[in-house]
Structure formats: C-alpha cells, structure tokens
Short mmCIF file of N, CA and C in Angstrom, two decimals:
data_model
loop_
_atom_site.label_atom_id
_atom_site.label_comp_id
_atom_site.label_asym_id
_atom_site.label_seq_id
_atom_site.Cartn_x
_atom_site.Cartn_y
_atom_site.Cartn_z
N UNK Z 132 -2.28 3.31 -13.60
CA UNK Z 132 -2.32 4.60 -12.95
C UNK Z 132 -1.37 4.56 -11.75
N UNK Z 133 -0.43 5.48 -11.68
CA UNK Z 133 0.51 5.47 -10.55
C UNK Z 133 -0.20 5.84 -9.25
N UNK Z 134 0.23 5.20 -8.19
CA UNK Z 134 -0.34 5.49 -6.87
C UNK Z 134 0.53 6.49 -6.15
N UNK Z 135 -0.12 7.33 -5.34
CA UNK Z 135 0.63 8.25 -4.50
C UNK Z 135 1.26 7.45 -3.36
N UNK Z 136 2.24 8.05 -2.71
CA UNK Z 136 2.87 7.39 -1.56
C UNK Z 136 1.84 7.11 -0.48
N UNK Z 137 0.90 8.04 -0.28
CA UNK Z 137 -0.13 7.85 0.74
C UNK Z 137 -1.02 6.66 0.39
N UNK Z 138 -1.39 6.54 -0.88
CA UNK Z 138 -2.22 5.42 -1.32
C UNK Z 138 -1.48 4.10 -1.14
N UNK Z 139 -0.19 4.08 -1.45
CA UNK Z 139 0.61 2.87 -1.26
C UNK Z 139 0.67 2.48 0.21
N UNK Z 140 0.86 3.48 1.09
CA UNK Z 140 0.88 3.22 2.53
C UNK Z 140 -0.45 2.63 2.98
N UNK Z 141 -1.55 3.25 2.53
CA UNK Z 141 -2.89 2.80 2.90
C UNK Z 141 -3.11 1.36 2.45
N UNK Z 142 -2.82 1.06 1.19
CA UNK Z 142 -3.00 -0.28 0.65
C UNK Z 142 -2.19 -1.29 1.46
N UNK Z 143 -0.94 -0.96 1.73
CA UNK Z 143 -0.07 -1.85 2.48
C UNK Z 143 -0.60 -2.10 3.89
N UNK Z 144 -1.03 -1.05 4.57
CA UNK Z 144 -1.54 -1.19 5.94
C UNK Z 144 -2.81 -2.03 5.96
N UNK Z 145 -3.71 -1.79 5.01
CA UNK Z 145 -4.95 -2.57 4.95
C UNK Z 145 -4.63 -4.03 4.65
N UNK Z 146 -3.77 -4.26 3.68
CA UNK Z 146 -3.42 -5.63 3.30
C UNK Z 146 -2.81 -6.39 4.49
N UNK Z 147 -1.89 -5.75 5.20
CA UNK Z 147 -1.25 -6.40 6.35
C UNK Z 147 -2.28 -6.70 7.44
N UNK Z 148 -3.18 -5.76 7.70
CA UNK Z 148 -4.19 -5.96 8.74
C UNK Z 148 -5.13 -7.10 8.37
N UNK Z 149 -5.54 -7.16 7.12
CA UNK Z 149 -6.46 -8.21 6.67
C UNK Z 149 -5.80 -9.58 6.80
N UNK Z 150 -4.50 -9.66 6.58
CA UNK Z 150 -3.79 -10.93 6.71
C UNK Z 150 -3.83 -11.47 8.14
N UNK Z 151 -4.10 -10.61 9.11
CA UNK Z 151 -4.15 -11.03 10.51
C UNK Z 151 -5.52 -11.50 10.96
N UNK Z 152 -6.53 -11.38 10.11
CA UNK Z 152 -7.86 -11.89 10.46
C UNK Z 152 -7.75 -13.42 10.52
N UNK Z 153 -8.11 -14.02 11.66
CA UNK Z 153 -7.96 -15.47 11.80
C UNK Z 153 -8.82 -16.25 10.81
N UNK Z 154 -8.32 -17.40 10.42
CA UNK Z 154 -9.04 -18.30 9.54
C UNK Z 154 -10.43 -18.57 10.13
N UNK Z 155 -11.44 -18.49 9.29
CA UNK Z 155 -12.81 -18.77 9.74
C UNK Z 155 -13.49 -17.60 10.43
N UNK Z 156 -12.84 -16.46 10.48
CA UNK Z 156 -13.42 -15.26 11.11
C UNK Z 156 -13.56 -14.17 10.06
N UNK Z 157 -14.44 -13.23 10.33
CA UNK Z 157 -14.65 -12.09 9.42
C UNK Z 157 -14.63 -10.80 10.22
N UNK Z 158 -14.40 -9.71 9.55
CA UNK Z 158 -14.49 -8.39 10.16
C UNK Z 158 -15.00 -7.44 9.10
N UNK Z 159 -15.15 -6.19 9.45
CA UNK Z 159 -15.64 -5.22 8.47
C UNK Z 159 -14.50 -4.33 8.00
N UNK Z 160 -14.70 -3.74 6.84
CA UNK Z 160 -13.73 -2.79 6.32
C UNK Z 160 -13.56 -1.62 7.29
N UNK Z 161 -14.67 -1.18 7.88
CA UNK Z 161 -14.61 -0.08 8.85
C UNK Z 161 -13.78 -0.44 10.06
N UNK Z 162 -13.87 -1.70 10.51
CA UNK Z 162 -13.08 -2.10 11.68
C UNK Z 162 -11.60 -2.16 11.33
N UNK Z 163 -11.28 -2.64 10.14
CA UNK Z 163 -9.88 -2.63 9.70
C UNK Z 163 -9.36 -1.20 9.69
N UNK Z 164 -10.16 -0.27 9.16
CA UNK Z 164 -9.75 1.14 9.13
C UNK Z 164 -9.49 1.66 10.54
N UNK Z 165 -10.36 1.30 11.48
CA UNK Z 165 -10.16 1.72 12.87
C UNK Z 165 -8.86 1.16 13.42
N UNK Z 166 -8.61 -0.12 13.17
CA UNK Z 166 -7.40 -0.77 13.69
C UNK Z 166 -6.12 -0.13 13.18
N UNK Z 167 -6.14 0.36 11.95
CA UNK Z 167 -4.92 0.95 11.40
C UNK Z 167 -4.89 2.47 11.54
N UNK Z 168 -5.87 3.00 12.28
CA UNK Z 168 -5.84 4.42 12.62
C UNK Z 168 -6.47 5.36 11.62
N UNK Z 169 -7.35 4.85 10.77
CA UNK Z 169 -8.00 5.70 9.77
C UNK Z 169 -9.51 5.68 9.95
N UNK Z 170 -9.95 5.95 11.14
CA UNK Z 170 -11.40 5.94 11.39
C UNK Z 170 -12.00 7.18 10.76
N UNK Z 171 -12.74 6.99 9.70
CA UNK Z 171 -13.33 8.12 9.00
C UNK Z 171 -14.82 7.99 8.83
N UNK Z 172 -15.47 7.29 9.77
CA UNK Z 172 -16.90 7.04 9.63
C UNK Z 172 -17.72 8.32 9.55
N UNK Z 173 -17.36 9.32 10.33
CA UNK Z 173 -18.14 10.56 10.32
C UNK Z 173 -18.02 11.25 8.96
N UNK Z 174 -16.83 11.26 8.39
CA UNK Z 174 -16.65 11.88 7.07
C UNK Z 174 -17.40 11.08 6.00
N UNK Z 175 -17.33 9.76 6.10
CA UNK Z 175 -18.03 8.92 5.12
C UNK Z 175 -19.54 9.09 5.27
N UNK Z 176 -20.01 9.18 6.49
CA UNK Z 176 -21.44 9.39 6.72
C UNK Z 176 -21.91 10.68 6.06
N UNK Z 177 -21.16 11.75 6.25
CA UNK Z 177 -21.52 13.04 5.66
C UNK Z 177 -21.53 12.95 4.13
N UNK Z 178 -20.53 12.27 3.57
CA UNK Z 178 -20.46 12.13 2.11
C UNK Z 178 -21.65 11.33 1.58
N UNK Z 179 -22.00 10.25 2.26
CA UNK Z 179 -23.14 9.44 1.82
C UNK Z 179 -24.45 10.21 1.94
N UNK Z 180 -24.60 10.96 3.03
CA UNK Z 180 -25.83 11.74 3.21
C UNK Z 180 -25.97 12.78 2.10
N UNK Z 181 -24.86 13.36 1.66
CA UNK Z 181 -24.92 14.32 0.55
C UNK Z 181 -25.41 13.66 -0.73
N UNK Z 182 -25.21 12.35 -0.84
CA UNK Z 182 -25.68 11.60 -2.01
C UNK Z 182 -27.10 11.08 -1.82
N UNK Z 183 -27.71 11.39 -0.67
CA UNK Z 183 -29.08 10.96 -0.42
C UNK Z 183 -29.22 9.62 0.26
N UNK Z 184 -28.11 9.05 0.73
CA UNK Z 184 -28.13 7.75 1.41
C UNK Z 184 -28.47 7.98 2.88
N UNK Z 185 -29.46 7.22 3.38
CA UNK Z 185 -29.86 7.35 4.78
C UNK Z 185 -29.00 6.43 5.64
N UNK Z 186 -28.43 6.99 6.70
CA UNK Z 186 -27.59 6.23 7.63
C UNK Z 186 -28.40 5.95 8.88
N UNK Z 187 -28.42 4.69 9.30
CA UNK Z 187 -29.11 4.29 10.53
C UNK Z 187 -28.08 4.22 11.66
N UNK Z 188 -28.51 4.53 12.88
CA UNK Z 188 -27.65 4.45 14.06
C UNK Z 188 -28.28 3.48 15.05
N UNK Z 189 -27.50 2.50 15.49
CA UNK Z 189 -28.01 1.54 16.47
C UNK Z 189 -27.90 2.12 17.88
N UNK Z 190 -28.49 1.43 18.84
CA UNK Z 190 -28.40 1.85 20.24
C UNK Z 190 -26.97 1.83 20.75
N UNK Z 191 -26.11 1.05 20.09
CA UNK Z 191 -24.71 0.95 20.51
C UNK Z 191 -23.83 1.91 19.74
N UNK Z 192 -24.44 2.78 18.92
CA UNK Z 192 -23.68 3.78 18.19
C UNK Z 192 -23.12 3.32 16.86
N UNK Z 193 -23.45 2.11 16.45
CA UNK Z 193 -22.96 1.61 15.16
C UNK Z 193 -23.79 2.20 14.03
N UNK Z 194 -23.14 2.46 12.92
CA UNK Z 194 -23.82 3.00 11.75
C UNK Z 194 -24.06 1.87 10.75
N UNK Z 195 -25.16 1.99 10.02
CA UNK Z 195 -25.43 1.01 8.97
C UNK Z 195 -26.24 1.66 7.85
N UNK Z 196 -26.21 1.00 6.71
CA UNK Z 196 -26.94 1.44 5.52
C UNK Z 196 -27.79 0.25 5.07
N UNK Z 197 -29.01 0.50 4.67
CA UNK Z 197 -29.89 -0.53 4.14
C UNK Z 197 -29.43 -0.89 2.73
N UNK Z 198 -28.73 -2.02 2.61
CA UNK Z 198 -28.20 -2.42 1.31
C UNK Z 198 -29.30 -2.84 0.35
N UNK Z 199 -30.47 -3.22 0.88
CA UNK Z 199 -31.60 -3.52 0.01
C UNK Z 199 -32.07 -2.29 -0.74
N UNK Z 200 -31.93 -1.14 -0.11
CA UNK Z 200 -32.33 0.12 -0.72
C UNK Z 200 -31.19 0.78 -1.49
N UNK Z 201 -30.02 0.83 -0.89
CA UNK Z 201 -28.92 1.62 -1.44
C UNK Z 201 -27.78 0.78 -2.03
N UNK Z 202 -27.86 -0.54 -1.89
CA UNK Z 202 -26.78 -1.39 -2.37
C UNK Z 202 -26.63 -1.37 -3.88
N UNK Z 203 -25.44 -1.66 -4.34
CA UNK Z 203 -25.12 -1.73 -5.77
C UNK Z 203 -24.41 -3.04 -6.01
N UNK Z 204 -25.09 -3.98 -6.65
CA UNK Z 204 -24.55 -5.31 -6.87
C UNK Z 204 -24.77 -5.76 -8.32
N UNK Z 205 -24.10 -5.11 -9.27
CA UNK Z 205 -24.29 -5.48 -10.69
C UNK Z 205 -23.65 -6.83 -10.99
N UNK Z 206 -24.07 -7.43 -12.09
CA UNK Z 206 -23.47 -8.69 -12.54
C UNK Z 206 -22.12 -8.48 -13.20
N UNK Z 207 -21.86 -7.27 -13.67
CA UNK Z 207 -20.57 -6.92 -14.25
C UNK Z 207 -20.37 -5.42 -14.12
N UNK Z 208 -19.15 -4.98 -14.28
CA UNK Z 208 -18.84 -3.55 -14.16
C UNK Z 208 -19.33 -2.79 -15.39
N UNK Z 209 -19.86 -1.59 -15.20
CA UNK Z 209 -20.30 -0.79 -16.35
C UNK Z 209 -19.18 -0.57 -17.37
N UNK Z 210 -17.94 -0.48 -16.91
CA UNK Z 210 -16.82 -0.27 -17.83
C UNK Z 210 -16.66 -1.43 -18.80
N UNK Z 211 -17.12 -2.61 -18.41
CA UNK Z 211 -17.04 -3.76 -19.31
C UNK Z 211 -17.94 -3.56 -20.53
N UNK Z 212 -19.05 -2.84 -20.37
CA UNK Z 212 -19.94 -2.55 -21.49
C UNK Z 212 -19.22 -1.70 -22.53
N UNK Z 213 -18.53 -0.65 -22.08
CA UNK Z 213 -17.85 0.24 -23.03
C UNK Z 213 -16.68 -0.47 -23.70
N UNK Z 214 -16.01 -1.38 -22.98
CA UNK Z 214 -14.91 -2.14 -23.58
C UNK Z 214 -15.45 -3.05 -24.69
N UNK Z 215 -16.61 -3.67 -24.44
CA UNK Z 215 -17.20 -4.56 -25.45
C UNK Z 215 -17.66 -3.77 -26.67
N UNK Z 216 -18.15 -2.56 -26.47
CA UNK Z 216 -18.59 -1.72 -27.57
C UNK Z 216 -17.40 -1.28 -28.44
N UNK Z 217 -16.21 -1.18 -27.82
CA UNK Z 217 -15.02 -0.74 -28.55
C UNK Z 217 -14.26 -1.92 -29.16
N UNK Z 218 -14.85 -3.10 -29.11
CA UNK Z 218 -14.22 -4.27 -29.71
C UNK Z 218 -13.19 -4.94 -28.84
N UNK Z 219 -13.16 -4.62 -27.56
CA UNK Z 219 -12.18 -5.23 -26.66
C UNK Z 219 -12.67 -6.58 -26.19
#
C-alpha cells in the first residue's frame, strides 16, 4: 500500500526520534509524538472515549488506560486466521 507524503514524514520523524533514545532507557509513544510536535492526546482521548474506553487522569495531568480491562494482546493477528483459511 503506498504511503502518503505525510505518512512518510511521520514515519521518518518517529524513527529518527526513537533512534535517539539512549541504550537502556525507555520512553512512551506519546512522548515521542510530543517531541516531534504531534501531541494529539486530546484527540486520541476523545476517539477512545467514543469507543467506550475509560481514560484515567493522574494528579500530574497524565492520561492512562487500564490495559487489564481494555488491552488487546492476541497471540497472533486475526488476519493470520483468514490467510490460513485461504491456504496461505
């Protein structure tokens, strides 16, 4: 599937930013987005709430989601099931 120029820019910016995370350290996808100027937490929060996902707010203003309740961690992608059914 061809990517739009905007998608290519986004991928490149995220990839470059992730390469700067020091060895042995971690960060969040949201923080990377903030660093590259794409802070969209409010839009994402609204989209998740429309899907029925409850967003928690900490005293420091950080947002979080209960992954025990709303997380999705399958052992394989659903698309792999349809590929296997088609003889792939």
